Short mmCIF file of C-alpha atoms and ligand atoms in Angstrom, two decimals:
data_model
loop_
_atom_site.label_atom_id
_atom_site.label_comp_id
_atom_site.label_asym_id
_atom_site.label_seq_id
_atom_site.Cartn_x
_atom_site.Cartn_y
_atom_site.Cartn_z
CA MET A 3 54.60 94.55 -87.99
CA THR A 4 53.25 91.29 -86.81
CA GLN A 5 52.01 87.93 -88.01
CA ALA A 6 48.55 86.48 -87.35
CA LEU A 7 47.08 83.02 -87.72
CA LEU A 8 43.95 82.84 -89.90
CA LEU A 9 41.75 79.77 -89.36
CA VAL A 10 39.24 79.52 -92.20
CA ASP A 11 35.82 77.94 -91.60
CA ILE A 12 36.84 75.03 -89.36
CA GLN A 13 33.19 74.24 -88.77
CA ALA A 14 31.21 71.07 -88.12
CA ASP A 15 29.26 71.28 -91.40
CA PHE A 16 32.53 71.06 -93.40
CA CYS A 17 33.71 67.98 -91.49
CA PRO A 18 32.60 64.33 -91.76
CA GLY A 19 28.96 64.08 -90.65
CA GLY A 20 28.30 67.68 -91.64
CA ALA A 21 26.01 69.12 -94.30
CA LEU A 22 28.76 70.05 -96.77
CA THR A 23 31.35 67.45 -95.98
CA VAL A 24 34.93 68.01 -96.98
CA ALA A 25 36.62 64.59 -97.02
CA ARG A 26 38.88 64.29 -93.95
CA GLY A 27 38.07 67.90 -93.07
CA ASP A 28 38.39 67.04 -89.38
CA GLU A 29 42.08 66.27 -89.91
CA VAL A 30 42.84 69.99 -90.05
CA VAL A 31 41.95 70.32 -86.36
CA PRO A 32 45.20 68.96 -84.84
CA VAL A 33 47.24 71.03 -87.31
CA ALA A 34 45.23 74.13 -86.41
CA ASN A 35 45.59 73.42 -82.69
CA GLY A 36 49.36 73.16 -83.00
CA LEU A 37 49.48 76.51 -84.78
CA ILE A 38 47.07 78.08 -82.23
CA GLU A 39 49.43 77.01 -79.46
CA ASP A 40 52.51 78.42 -81.25
CA PHE A 41 50.86 81.74 -81.99
CA GLY A 42 49.39 82.00 -78.51
CA LEU A 43 52.75 81.33 -76.86
CA ASN A 44 54.20 84.16 -78.95
CA GLY A 45 51.36 86.54 -78.09
CA LEU A 46 50.26 86.70 -81.74
CA PRO A 47 46.62 87.10 -82.82
CA VAL A 48 44.56 84.06 -83.82
CA VAL A 49 41.64 84.99 -86.09
CA ALA A 50 38.96 82.46 -87.04
CA THR A 51 36.27 82.81 -89.69
CA GLN A 52 32.84 81.23 -89.64
CA ASP A 53 30.60 80.73 -92.65
CA TRP A 54 27.39 82.12 -91.09
CA HIS A 55 24.38 81.97 -93.38
CA PRO A 56 20.77 82.92 -92.71
CA ARG A 57 18.12 80.31 -93.53
CA GLY A 58 17.22 80.43 -97.22
CA HIS A 59 20.64 81.80 -98.21
CA VAL A 60 21.21 82.38 -101.94
CA SER A 61 23.98 79.72 -101.99
CA PHE A 62 21.56 77.00 -100.86
CA ALA A 63 20.15 74.81 -103.65
CA SER A 64 16.95 74.67 -101.57
CA ALA A 65 16.45 78.39 -102.29
CA HIS A 66 16.38 77.74 -106.05
CA PRO A 67 13.41 75.52 -106.95
CA GLY A 68 14.25 73.23 -109.85
CA HIS A 69 17.98 73.39 -109.15
CA ALA A 70 20.20 70.99 -107.23
CA ALA A 71 23.41 71.21 -105.23
CA GLY A 72 26.39 71.12 -107.59
CA GLU A 73 24.69 73.28 -110.22
CA VAL A 74 25.72 76.86 -110.95
CA VAL A 75 23.11 79.61 -111.41
CA THR A 76 23.48 83.23 -112.51
CA LEU A 77 22.27 85.72 -109.90
CA PRO A 78 20.42 88.95 -110.78
CA ASP A 79 23.67 90.92 -110.35
CA GLY A 80 25.35 88.67 -112.93
CA THR A 81 27.58 86.70 -110.56
CA ALA A 82 27.80 82.94 -110.98
CA GLN A 83 26.62 81.15 -107.83
CA ALA A 84 27.49 77.52 -107.16
CA LEU A 85 24.67 75.83 -105.26
CA TRP A 86 25.36 73.90 -102.05
CA PRO A 87 23.34 71.92 -99.57
CA ASP A 88 22.02 74.05 -96.69
CA HIS A 89 25.08 74.56 -94.47
CA CYS A 90 26.42 76.68 -91.62
CA VAL A 91 23.02 78.10 -90.77
CA GLN A 92 23.43 80.76 -88.08
CA GLY A 93 23.10 79.33 -84.59
CA THR A 94 22.93 75.66 -85.62
CA ALA A 95 25.37 72.97 -84.46
CA GLY A 96 26.71 72.68 -88.01
CA ALA A 97 27.85 76.30 -87.90
CA ASP A 98 29.81 75.76 -84.67
CA PHE A 99 33.55 75.33 -84.76
CA GLN A 100 34.45 71.66 -85.22
CA PRO A 101 34.56 69.96 -81.80
CA GLY A 102 38.15 69.59 -80.64
CA LEU A 103 39.29 72.90 -82.09
CA ASN A 104 40.96 74.95 -79.36
CA VAL A 105 38.44 77.79 -79.42
CA ALA A 106 39.85 79.24 -76.18
CA GLY A 107 42.95 80.15 -78.21
CA ILE A 108 40.98 82.22 -80.74
CA THR A 109 41.32 85.97 -80.21
CA HIS A 110 38.94 87.29 -82.90
CA VAL A 111 36.07 85.78 -84.90
CA VAL A 112 34.96 87.05 -88.32
CA ARG A 113 31.60 85.86 -89.66
CA LYS A 114 30.83 85.94 -93.38
CA GLY A 115 28.00 85.01 -95.72
CA LEU A 116 25.41 86.83 -93.58
CA ASP A 117 23.83 88.70 -96.50
CA PRO A 118 20.93 86.51 -97.69
CA LEU A 119 21.52 87.56 -101.31
CA THR A 120 25.33 87.33 -101.58
CA ASP A 121 27.80 84.52 -100.89
CA SER A 122 31.20 85.12 -99.36
CA TYR A 123 33.99 82.62 -99.94
CA SER A 124 36.71 85.08 -98.98
CA ALA A 125 37.31 86.11 -95.38
CA PHE A 126 37.79 89.68 -96.66
CA PHE A 127 35.00 90.45 -99.19
CA ASP A 128 31.70 88.99 -100.34
CA ASN A 129 31.67 87.41 -103.80
CA SER A 130 30.20 90.52 -105.45
CA ARG A 131 33.05 92.47 -103.78
CA ALA A 132 30.50 95.11 -102.74
CA HIS A 133 31.08 94.59 -99.02
CA ALA A 134 34.09 93.96 -96.83
CA THR A 135 33.89 91.76 -93.74
CA GLY A 136 36.02 94.07 -91.61
CA LEU A 137 38.90 91.59 -91.41
CA ASP A 138 41.33 93.85 -93.30
CA GLU A 139 40.58 96.77 -90.94
CA TRP A 140 40.97 94.55 -87.88
CA LEU A 141 44.33 93.20 -89.08
CA ARG A 142 45.60 96.71 -89.93
CA ALA A 143 44.50 97.98 -86.51
CA HIS A 144 46.60 95.18 -84.97
CA ASP A 145 49.59 95.95 -87.20
CA VAL A 146 49.33 92.56 -88.93
CA ARG A 147 51.02 92.30 -92.36
CA GLU A 148 51.75 88.56 -92.46
CA LEU A 149 49.23 85.69 -92.31
CA ALA A 150 49.62 82.00 -91.63
CA VAL A 151 46.56 80.24 -93.04
CA CYS A 152 44.86 76.87 -92.64
CA GLY A 153 41.29 75.57 -92.68
CA LEU A 154 38.46 74.62 -95.01
CA ALA A 155 37.94 74.32 -97.83
CA GLN A 156 41.27 74.44 -99.68
CA ASP A 157 39.61 75.06 -103.08
CA TYR A 158 36.97 77.58 -101.91
CA CYS A 159 37.20 79.72 -98.82
CA VAL A 160 40.90 79.11 -98.15
CA LYS A 161 41.80 79.84 -101.78
CA PHE A 162 39.75 83.02 -102.08
CA SER A 163 40.88 84.28 -98.67
CA VAL A 164 44.54 83.74 -99.56
CA LEU A 165 44.19 85.40 -102.99
CA ASP A 166 42.46 88.44 -101.45
CA ALA A 167 45.06 88.63 -98.66
CA LEU A 168 47.86 88.67 -101.24
CA ALA A 169 46.04 91.32 -103.33
CA LEU A 170 45.69 93.43 -100.18
CA GLY A 171 49.45 93.23 -99.67
CA TYR A 172 49.69 90.63 -96.89
CA GLY A 173 52.42 88.05 -96.96
CA VAL A 174 50.81 84.60 -96.80
CA THR A 175 52.11 81.23 -95.68
CA LEU A 176 49.68 78.36 -96.30
CA TYR A 177 49.95 75.30 -94.06
CA ARG A 178 48.86 72.80 -96.67
CA GLU A 179 48.51 69.90 -94.22
CA GLY A 180 46.03 72.07 -92.33
CA THR A 181 43.68 72.29 -95.33
CA ARG A 182 41.43 69.85 -97.24
CA PRO A 183 39.60 70.42 -100.57
CA VAL A 184 35.95 69.88 -101.56
CA GLU A 185 37.14 68.64 -104.99
CA ALA A 186 33.79 69.04 -106.75
CA MET A 187 36.00 68.40 -109.80
CA PRO A 188 39.02 66.09 -109.36
CA GLY A 189 42.16 68.22 -109.22
CA ASP A 190 40.46 71.32 -107.79
CA GLY A 191 42.60 71.07 -104.65
CA GLU A 192 45.87 70.92 -106.57
CA ARG A 193 44.75 73.74 -108.89
CA ALA A 194 43.90 75.87 -105.85
CA ILE A 195 47.39 75.26 -104.42
CA GLU A 196 48.96 76.28 -107.74
CA ALA A 197 46.80 79.43 -107.95
CA MET A 198 47.83 80.46 -104.42
CA ARG A 199 51.50 79.73 -105.13
CA ASP A 200 51.39 81.63 -108.45
CA ALA A 201 49.87 84.63 -106.65
CA GLY A 202 52.75 84.66 -104.18
CA ALA A 203 51.77 82.45 -101.25
CA VAL A 204 54.43 80.34 -99.59
CA ILE A 205 53.06 76.78 -99.44
CA LEU A 206 54.38 74.70 -96.55
C1 LIG B 29 32.68 77.10 -98.28
C2 LIG B 29 31.29 76.38 -99.96
C3 LIG B 29 30.25 77.11 -99.45
C4 LIG B 29 34.03 77.06 -97.65
C5 LIG B 29 31.65 77.84 -97.76
O1 LIG B 29 34.15 77.38 -96.45
O2 LIG B 29 35.01 76.72 -98.35
N1 LIG B 29 32.50 76.38 -99.40
N2 LIG B 29 30.43 77.84 -98.35
ZN1 LIG B 30 28.81 78.82 -97.40
#
């Protein structure tokens, strides 16, 4: 049984200057780097996710004529889809890890949001829950049952990744100082923390 570090979407588009800016998102980098060093020194796996959308992705407001970022639309399969500016387009600079992140310390990368028709906030499943990303299998294969989590955004991908991890039976410790929220609605960050705590995460 081992612990792994999960770095969620620490990408340029979620940091100041990016397409879907999370306020002070870049401040998670030094926290993440400290954790990467600790885990590396202990020989523990460091897994990083990347939001990795094709052009024209269903979560982009630009793919829904007459709709704007911030609106929510209902997709043909019935799921509610929040619309965002175009972000983390595969192969663009915005999809790269945020400069300064110690990428040499990352042992495994999981990309999500590749399906043009389905979004994926969680590192484990897409939003329709029809497809898994392979992260659960990878962690099981490496005997990981405990996760330390930080990254972006606290009220979207971090939250849904932590809730899925707990539902899958992982123990989760969230490094709160290593996360920042989008806060589309004031208080979303705090509500996300409460939801993760209520579901069993240890919040540090
Ligand atoms: C995210 C919105 C859209 C995230 C990704 O990483 O939290 N949020 N795509
Ligand atoms: Zn996205």
